[in-house]
mmCIF file of C-alpha atoms in Angstrom:
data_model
loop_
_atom_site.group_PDB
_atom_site.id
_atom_site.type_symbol
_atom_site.label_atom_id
_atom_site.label_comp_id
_atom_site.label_asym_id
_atom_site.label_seq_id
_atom_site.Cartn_x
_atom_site.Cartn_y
_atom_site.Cartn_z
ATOM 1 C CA UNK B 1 19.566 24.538 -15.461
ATOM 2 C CA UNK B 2 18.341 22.401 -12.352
ATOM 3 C CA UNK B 3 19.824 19.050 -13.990
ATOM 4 C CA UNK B 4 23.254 20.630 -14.805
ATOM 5 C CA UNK B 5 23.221 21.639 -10.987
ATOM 6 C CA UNK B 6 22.535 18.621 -9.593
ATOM 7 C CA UNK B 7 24.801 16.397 -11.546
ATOM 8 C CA UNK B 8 28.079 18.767 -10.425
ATOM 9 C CA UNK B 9 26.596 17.856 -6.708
ATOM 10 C CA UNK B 10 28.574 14.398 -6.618
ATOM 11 C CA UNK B 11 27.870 14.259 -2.235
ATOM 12 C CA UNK B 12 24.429 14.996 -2.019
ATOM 13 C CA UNK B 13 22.563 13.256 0.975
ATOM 14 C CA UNK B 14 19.725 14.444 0.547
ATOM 15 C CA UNK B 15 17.823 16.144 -2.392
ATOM 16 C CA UNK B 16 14.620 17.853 -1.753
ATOM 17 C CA UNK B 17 12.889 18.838 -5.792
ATOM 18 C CA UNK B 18 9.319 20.215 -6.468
ATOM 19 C CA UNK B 19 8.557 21.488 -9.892
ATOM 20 C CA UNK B 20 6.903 20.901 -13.072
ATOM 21 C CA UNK B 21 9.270 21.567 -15.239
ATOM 22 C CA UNK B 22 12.405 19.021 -14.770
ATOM 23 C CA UNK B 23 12.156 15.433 -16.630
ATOM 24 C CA UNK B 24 15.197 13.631 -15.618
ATOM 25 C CA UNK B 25 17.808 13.611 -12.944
ATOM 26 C CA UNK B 26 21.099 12.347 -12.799
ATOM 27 C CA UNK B 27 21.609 8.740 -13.468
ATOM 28 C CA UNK B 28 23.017 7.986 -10.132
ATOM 29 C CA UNK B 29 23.287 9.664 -7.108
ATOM 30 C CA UNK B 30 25.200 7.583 -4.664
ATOM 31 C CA UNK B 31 25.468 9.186 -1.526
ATOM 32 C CA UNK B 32 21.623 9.988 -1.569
ATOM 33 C CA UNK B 33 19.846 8.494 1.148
ATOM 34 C CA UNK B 34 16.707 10.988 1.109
ATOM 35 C CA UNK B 35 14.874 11.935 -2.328
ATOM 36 C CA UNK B 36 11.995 14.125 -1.977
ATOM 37 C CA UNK B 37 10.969 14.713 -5.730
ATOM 38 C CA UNK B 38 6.790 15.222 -5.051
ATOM 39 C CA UNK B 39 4.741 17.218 -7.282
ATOM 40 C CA UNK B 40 7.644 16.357 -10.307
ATOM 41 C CA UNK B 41 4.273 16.082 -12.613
ATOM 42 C CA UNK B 42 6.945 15.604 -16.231
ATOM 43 C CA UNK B 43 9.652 13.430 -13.917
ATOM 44 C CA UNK B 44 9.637 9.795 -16.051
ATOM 45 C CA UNK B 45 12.620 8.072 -14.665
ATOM 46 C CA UNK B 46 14.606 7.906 -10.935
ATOM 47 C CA UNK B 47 17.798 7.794 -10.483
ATOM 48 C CA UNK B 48 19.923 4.781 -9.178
ATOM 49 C CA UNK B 49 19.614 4.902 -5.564
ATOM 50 C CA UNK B 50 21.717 2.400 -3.683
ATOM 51 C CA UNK B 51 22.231 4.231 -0.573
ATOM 52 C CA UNK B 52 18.827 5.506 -0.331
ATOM 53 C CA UNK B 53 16.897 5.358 3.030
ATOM 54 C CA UNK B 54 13.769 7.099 2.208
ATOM 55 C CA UNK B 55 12.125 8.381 -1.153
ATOM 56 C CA UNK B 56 9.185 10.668 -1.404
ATOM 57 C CA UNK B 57 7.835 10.697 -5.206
ATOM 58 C CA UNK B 58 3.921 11.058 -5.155
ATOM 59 C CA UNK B 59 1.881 12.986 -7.588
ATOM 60 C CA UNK B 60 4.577 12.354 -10.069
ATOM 61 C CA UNK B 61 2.308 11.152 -13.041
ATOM 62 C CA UNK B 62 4.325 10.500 -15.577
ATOM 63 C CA UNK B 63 6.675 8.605 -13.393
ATOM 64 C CA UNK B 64 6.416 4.472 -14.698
ATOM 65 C CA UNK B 65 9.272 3.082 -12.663
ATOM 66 C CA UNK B 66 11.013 2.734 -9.365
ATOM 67 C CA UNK B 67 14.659 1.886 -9.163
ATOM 68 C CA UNK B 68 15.876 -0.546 -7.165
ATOM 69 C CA UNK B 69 15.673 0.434 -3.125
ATOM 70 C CA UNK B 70 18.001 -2.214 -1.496
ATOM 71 C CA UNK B 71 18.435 -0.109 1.679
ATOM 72 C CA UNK B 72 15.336 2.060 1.470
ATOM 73 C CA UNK B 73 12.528 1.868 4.397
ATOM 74 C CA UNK B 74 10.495 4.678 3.510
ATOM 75 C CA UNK B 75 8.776 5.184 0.380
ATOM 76 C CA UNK B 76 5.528 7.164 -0.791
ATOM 77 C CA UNK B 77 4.867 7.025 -4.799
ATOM 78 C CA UNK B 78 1.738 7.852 -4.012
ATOM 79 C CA UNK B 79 -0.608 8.827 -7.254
ATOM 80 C CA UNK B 80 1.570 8.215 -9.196
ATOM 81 C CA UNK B 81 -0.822 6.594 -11.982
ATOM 82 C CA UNK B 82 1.569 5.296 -14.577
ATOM 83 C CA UNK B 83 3.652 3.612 -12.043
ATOM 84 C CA UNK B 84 4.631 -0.489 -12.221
ATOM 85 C CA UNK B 85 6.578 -1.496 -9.313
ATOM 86 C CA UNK B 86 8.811 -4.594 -11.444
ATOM 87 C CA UNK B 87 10.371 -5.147 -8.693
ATOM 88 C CA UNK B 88 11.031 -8.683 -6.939
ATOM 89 C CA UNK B 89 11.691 -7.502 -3.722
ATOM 90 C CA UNK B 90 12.005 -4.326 -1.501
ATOM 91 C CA UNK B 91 13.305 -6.106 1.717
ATOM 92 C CA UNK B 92 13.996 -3.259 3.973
ATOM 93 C CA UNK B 93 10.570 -1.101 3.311
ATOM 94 C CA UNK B 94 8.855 -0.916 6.605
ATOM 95 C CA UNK B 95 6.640 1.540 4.881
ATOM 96 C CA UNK B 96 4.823 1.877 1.456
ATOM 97 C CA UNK B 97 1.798 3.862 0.479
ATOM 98 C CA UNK B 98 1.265 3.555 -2.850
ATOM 99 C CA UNK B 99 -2.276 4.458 -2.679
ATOM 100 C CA UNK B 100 -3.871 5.589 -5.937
ATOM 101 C CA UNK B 101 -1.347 4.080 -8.121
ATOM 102 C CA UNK B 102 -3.745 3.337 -11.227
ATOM 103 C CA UNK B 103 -1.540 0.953 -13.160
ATOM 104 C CA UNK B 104 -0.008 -1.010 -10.449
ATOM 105 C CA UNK B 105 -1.331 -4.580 -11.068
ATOM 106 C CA UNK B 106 1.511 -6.267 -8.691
ATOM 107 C CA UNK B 107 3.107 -5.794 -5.652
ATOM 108 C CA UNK B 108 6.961 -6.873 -4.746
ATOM 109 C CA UNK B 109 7.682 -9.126 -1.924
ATOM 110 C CA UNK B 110 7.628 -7.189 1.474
ATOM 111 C CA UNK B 111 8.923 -9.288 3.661
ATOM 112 C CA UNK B 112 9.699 -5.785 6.147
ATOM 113 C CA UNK B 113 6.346 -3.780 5.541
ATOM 114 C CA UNK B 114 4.501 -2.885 8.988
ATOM 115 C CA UNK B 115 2.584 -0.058 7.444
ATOM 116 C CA UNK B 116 1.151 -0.703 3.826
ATOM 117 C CA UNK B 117 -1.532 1.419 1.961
ATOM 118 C CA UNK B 118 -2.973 0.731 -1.302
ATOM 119 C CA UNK B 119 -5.795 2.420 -1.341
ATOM 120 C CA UNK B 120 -7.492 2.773 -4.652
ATOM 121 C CA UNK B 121 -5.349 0.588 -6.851
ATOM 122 C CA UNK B 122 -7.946 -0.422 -9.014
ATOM 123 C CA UNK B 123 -5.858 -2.891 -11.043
ATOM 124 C CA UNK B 124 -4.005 -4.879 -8.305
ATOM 125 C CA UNK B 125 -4.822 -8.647 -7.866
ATOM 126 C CA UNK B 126 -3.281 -9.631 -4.810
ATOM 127 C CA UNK B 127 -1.279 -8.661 -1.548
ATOM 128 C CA UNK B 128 1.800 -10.492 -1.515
ATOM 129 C CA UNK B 129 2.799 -12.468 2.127
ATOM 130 C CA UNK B 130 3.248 -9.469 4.807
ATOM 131 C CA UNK B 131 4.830 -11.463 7.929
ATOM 132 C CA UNK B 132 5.560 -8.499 10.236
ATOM 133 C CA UNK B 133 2.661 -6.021 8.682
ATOM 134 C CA UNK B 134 0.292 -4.122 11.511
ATOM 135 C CA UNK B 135 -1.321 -1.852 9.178
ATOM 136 C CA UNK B 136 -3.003 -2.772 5.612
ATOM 137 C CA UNK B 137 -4.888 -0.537 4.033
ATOM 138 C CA UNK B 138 -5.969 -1.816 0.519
ATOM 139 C CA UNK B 139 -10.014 0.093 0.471
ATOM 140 C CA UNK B 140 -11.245 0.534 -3.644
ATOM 141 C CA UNK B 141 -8.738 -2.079 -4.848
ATOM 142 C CA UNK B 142 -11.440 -2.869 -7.526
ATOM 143 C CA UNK B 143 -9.940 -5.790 -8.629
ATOM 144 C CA UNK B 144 -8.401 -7.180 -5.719
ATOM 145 C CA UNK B 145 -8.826 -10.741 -5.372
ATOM 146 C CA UNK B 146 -6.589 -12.243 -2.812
ATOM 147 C CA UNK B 147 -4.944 -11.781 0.448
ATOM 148 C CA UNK B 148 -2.647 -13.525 2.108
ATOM 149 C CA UNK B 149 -3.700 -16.192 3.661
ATOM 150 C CA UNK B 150 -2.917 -15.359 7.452
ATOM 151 C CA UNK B 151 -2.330 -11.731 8.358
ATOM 152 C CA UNK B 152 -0.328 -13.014 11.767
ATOM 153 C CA UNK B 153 0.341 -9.056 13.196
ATOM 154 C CA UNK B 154 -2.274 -6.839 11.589
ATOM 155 C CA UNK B 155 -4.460 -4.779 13.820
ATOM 156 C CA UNK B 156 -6.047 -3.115 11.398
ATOM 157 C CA UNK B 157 -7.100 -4.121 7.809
ATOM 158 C CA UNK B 158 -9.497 -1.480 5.958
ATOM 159 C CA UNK B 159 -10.309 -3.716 1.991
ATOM 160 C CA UNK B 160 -13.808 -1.891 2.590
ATOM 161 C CA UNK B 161 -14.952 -1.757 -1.275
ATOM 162 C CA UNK B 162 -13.027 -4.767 -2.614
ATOM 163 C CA UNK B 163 -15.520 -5.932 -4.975
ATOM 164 C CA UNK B 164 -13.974 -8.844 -6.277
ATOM 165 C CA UNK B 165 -12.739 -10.013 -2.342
ATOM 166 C CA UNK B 166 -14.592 -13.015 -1.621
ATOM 167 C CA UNK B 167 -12.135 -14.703 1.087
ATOM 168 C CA UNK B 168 -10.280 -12.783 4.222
ATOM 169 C CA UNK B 169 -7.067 -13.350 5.795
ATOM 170 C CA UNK B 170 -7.017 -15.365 9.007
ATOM 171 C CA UNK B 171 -6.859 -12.353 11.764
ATOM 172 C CA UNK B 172 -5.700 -13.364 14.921
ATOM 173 C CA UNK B 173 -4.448 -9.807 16.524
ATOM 174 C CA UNK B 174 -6.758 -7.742 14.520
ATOM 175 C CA UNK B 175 -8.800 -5.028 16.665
ATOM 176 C CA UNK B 176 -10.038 -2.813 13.359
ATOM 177 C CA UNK B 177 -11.446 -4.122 10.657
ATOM 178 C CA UNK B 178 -13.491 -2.699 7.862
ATOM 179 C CA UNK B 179 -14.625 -4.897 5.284
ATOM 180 C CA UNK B 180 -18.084 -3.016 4.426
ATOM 181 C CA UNK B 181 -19.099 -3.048 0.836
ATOM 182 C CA UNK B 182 -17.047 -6.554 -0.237
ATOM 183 C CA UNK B 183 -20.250 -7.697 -2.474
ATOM 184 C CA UNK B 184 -19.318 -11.161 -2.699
ATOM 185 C CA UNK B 185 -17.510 -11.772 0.326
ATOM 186 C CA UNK B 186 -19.346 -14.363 2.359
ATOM 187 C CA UNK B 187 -17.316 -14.872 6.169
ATOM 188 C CA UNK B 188 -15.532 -13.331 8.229
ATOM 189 C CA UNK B 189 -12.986 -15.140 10.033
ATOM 190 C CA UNK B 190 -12.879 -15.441 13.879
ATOM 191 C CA UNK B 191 -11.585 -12.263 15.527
ATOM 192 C CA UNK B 192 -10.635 -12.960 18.843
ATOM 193 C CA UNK B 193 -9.746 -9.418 20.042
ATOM 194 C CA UNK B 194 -11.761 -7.212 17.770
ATOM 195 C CA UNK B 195 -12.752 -4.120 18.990
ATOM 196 C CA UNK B 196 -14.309 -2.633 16.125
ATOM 197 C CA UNK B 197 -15.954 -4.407 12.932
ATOM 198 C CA UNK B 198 -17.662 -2.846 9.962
ATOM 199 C CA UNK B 199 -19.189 -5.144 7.551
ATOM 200 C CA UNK B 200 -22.027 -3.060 6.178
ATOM 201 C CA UNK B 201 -23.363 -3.628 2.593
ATOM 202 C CA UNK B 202 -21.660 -7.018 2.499
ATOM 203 C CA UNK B 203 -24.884 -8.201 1.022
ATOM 204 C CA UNK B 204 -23.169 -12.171 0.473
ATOM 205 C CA UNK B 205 -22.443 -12.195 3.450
ATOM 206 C CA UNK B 206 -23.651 -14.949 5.609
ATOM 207 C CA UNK B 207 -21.603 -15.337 8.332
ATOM 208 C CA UNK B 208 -19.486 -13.612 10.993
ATOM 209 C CA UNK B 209 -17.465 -15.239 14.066
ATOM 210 C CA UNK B 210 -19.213 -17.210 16.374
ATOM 211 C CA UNK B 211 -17.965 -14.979 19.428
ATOM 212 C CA UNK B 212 -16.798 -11.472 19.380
ATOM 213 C CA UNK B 213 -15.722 -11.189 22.863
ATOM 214 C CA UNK B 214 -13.939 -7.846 22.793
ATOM 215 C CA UNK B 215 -16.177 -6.178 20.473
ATOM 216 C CA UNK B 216 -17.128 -3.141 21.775
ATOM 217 C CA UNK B 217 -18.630 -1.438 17.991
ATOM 218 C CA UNK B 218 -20.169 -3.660 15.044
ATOM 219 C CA UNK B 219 -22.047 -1.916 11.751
ATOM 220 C CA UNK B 220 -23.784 -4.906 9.536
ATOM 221 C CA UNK B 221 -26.877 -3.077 8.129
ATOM 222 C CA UNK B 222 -27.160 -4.334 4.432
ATOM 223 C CA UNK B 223 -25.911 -7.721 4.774
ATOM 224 C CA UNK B 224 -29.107 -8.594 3.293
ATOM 225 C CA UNK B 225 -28.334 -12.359 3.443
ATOM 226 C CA UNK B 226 -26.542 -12.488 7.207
ATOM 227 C CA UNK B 227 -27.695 -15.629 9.306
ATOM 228 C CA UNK B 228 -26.153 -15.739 12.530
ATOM 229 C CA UNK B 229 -25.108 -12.439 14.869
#
């Protein structure tokens, strides 16, 4: 028996698991600092992982929490579309893709994050405050209302197909960003060092910078409403 196995394995570092088959682990595993459980499709509960530096547990469906991840910087939970992350905080993740994540309607503080995609999380509201973040990816977030309200080190933002995304963060480093097919978006903030912008089939939109200096490829066609290039 897999679980029986693992729970006489009091040291393990690291724990590398991909079947079907096993529902539960161990309650704790201590010395753990890299889980690897993707493709657990019948997994519905992690184990306690205080020492844990990175944890790999997409396409594990009928997973519907995450412990807590004091020390953890790396995590994918990926498709995982039962999943809430209750969480207040996960203050050393530098990286989180939680992309496809069907029930995840909230986000923990992420005060770490660089790299963050959410792609496809059709229930989330709002992207909490990402101070240090370079990379956001949030494209299909259906109900995605809100950003934060400055972005201060992204360089590229992809919320292409936010439908309900009618304001952008301010953007001050950004040199990618694809915001085509936000219906009722209506600006774009300035973009000082854009390189590339894609705001096709933004058909609110009425507005984009006044100068894009650095702008070397722009795609508008469908902003039915657009009054100043």
């Amino acid at each position: 028996d897999i679980y029986q196995l693992i729970k006489k394995c009091h040291s393990l570092n690291v724990l590398i698991i991909k079947t079907p088959k096993i529902k539960q682990l161990p309650d704790e595993l201590p010395s753990c600092t890299r889980l690897d459980c993707n493709g657990c499709t019948a997994l519905q509960l992690l184990p306690e992982l205080p020492a844990c530096t990175q944890l790999i547990c997409n396409e594990c469906p009928s997973l519907h929490l995450l412990p807590a991840l004091p020390l953890c910087t790396q995590i994918d939970c990926s498709r995982c579309s039962a999943l809430h992350l209750p969480l207040d905080e996960l203050p050393s993740c530098t990286r989180l893709a939680c992309a496809g994540c069907l029930a995840l309607d909230k986000l923990p503080a992420l005060p770490s994050c660089v790299e963050l995609n959410c792609n496809g999380c059709v229930t989330l509201k709002q992207v909490p405050a990402l101070p240090v973040c370079t990379q956001l990816e949030c494209s299909g977030c259906l109900a995605l209302q809100r950003l934060p309200n400055e972005l201060p080190a992204c360089r590229q933002l992809n919320c292409s197909h936010c439908i309900c995304l009618g304001r952008l963060s301010l953007l001050p480093v950004c040199a990618q960003l694809n915001c085509s097919g936000c219906t009722v978006l209506q600006q774009v903030p300035e973009l000082p060092v854009c390189r590339k912008l894609d705001c096709h089939e933004c058909c609110a939109l009425q507005r984009l910078p006044d100068a894009l200096p650095l702008c070397t490829q722009l795609s508008c066609y469908g902003c039915t409403v657009l009054r100043l290039l």
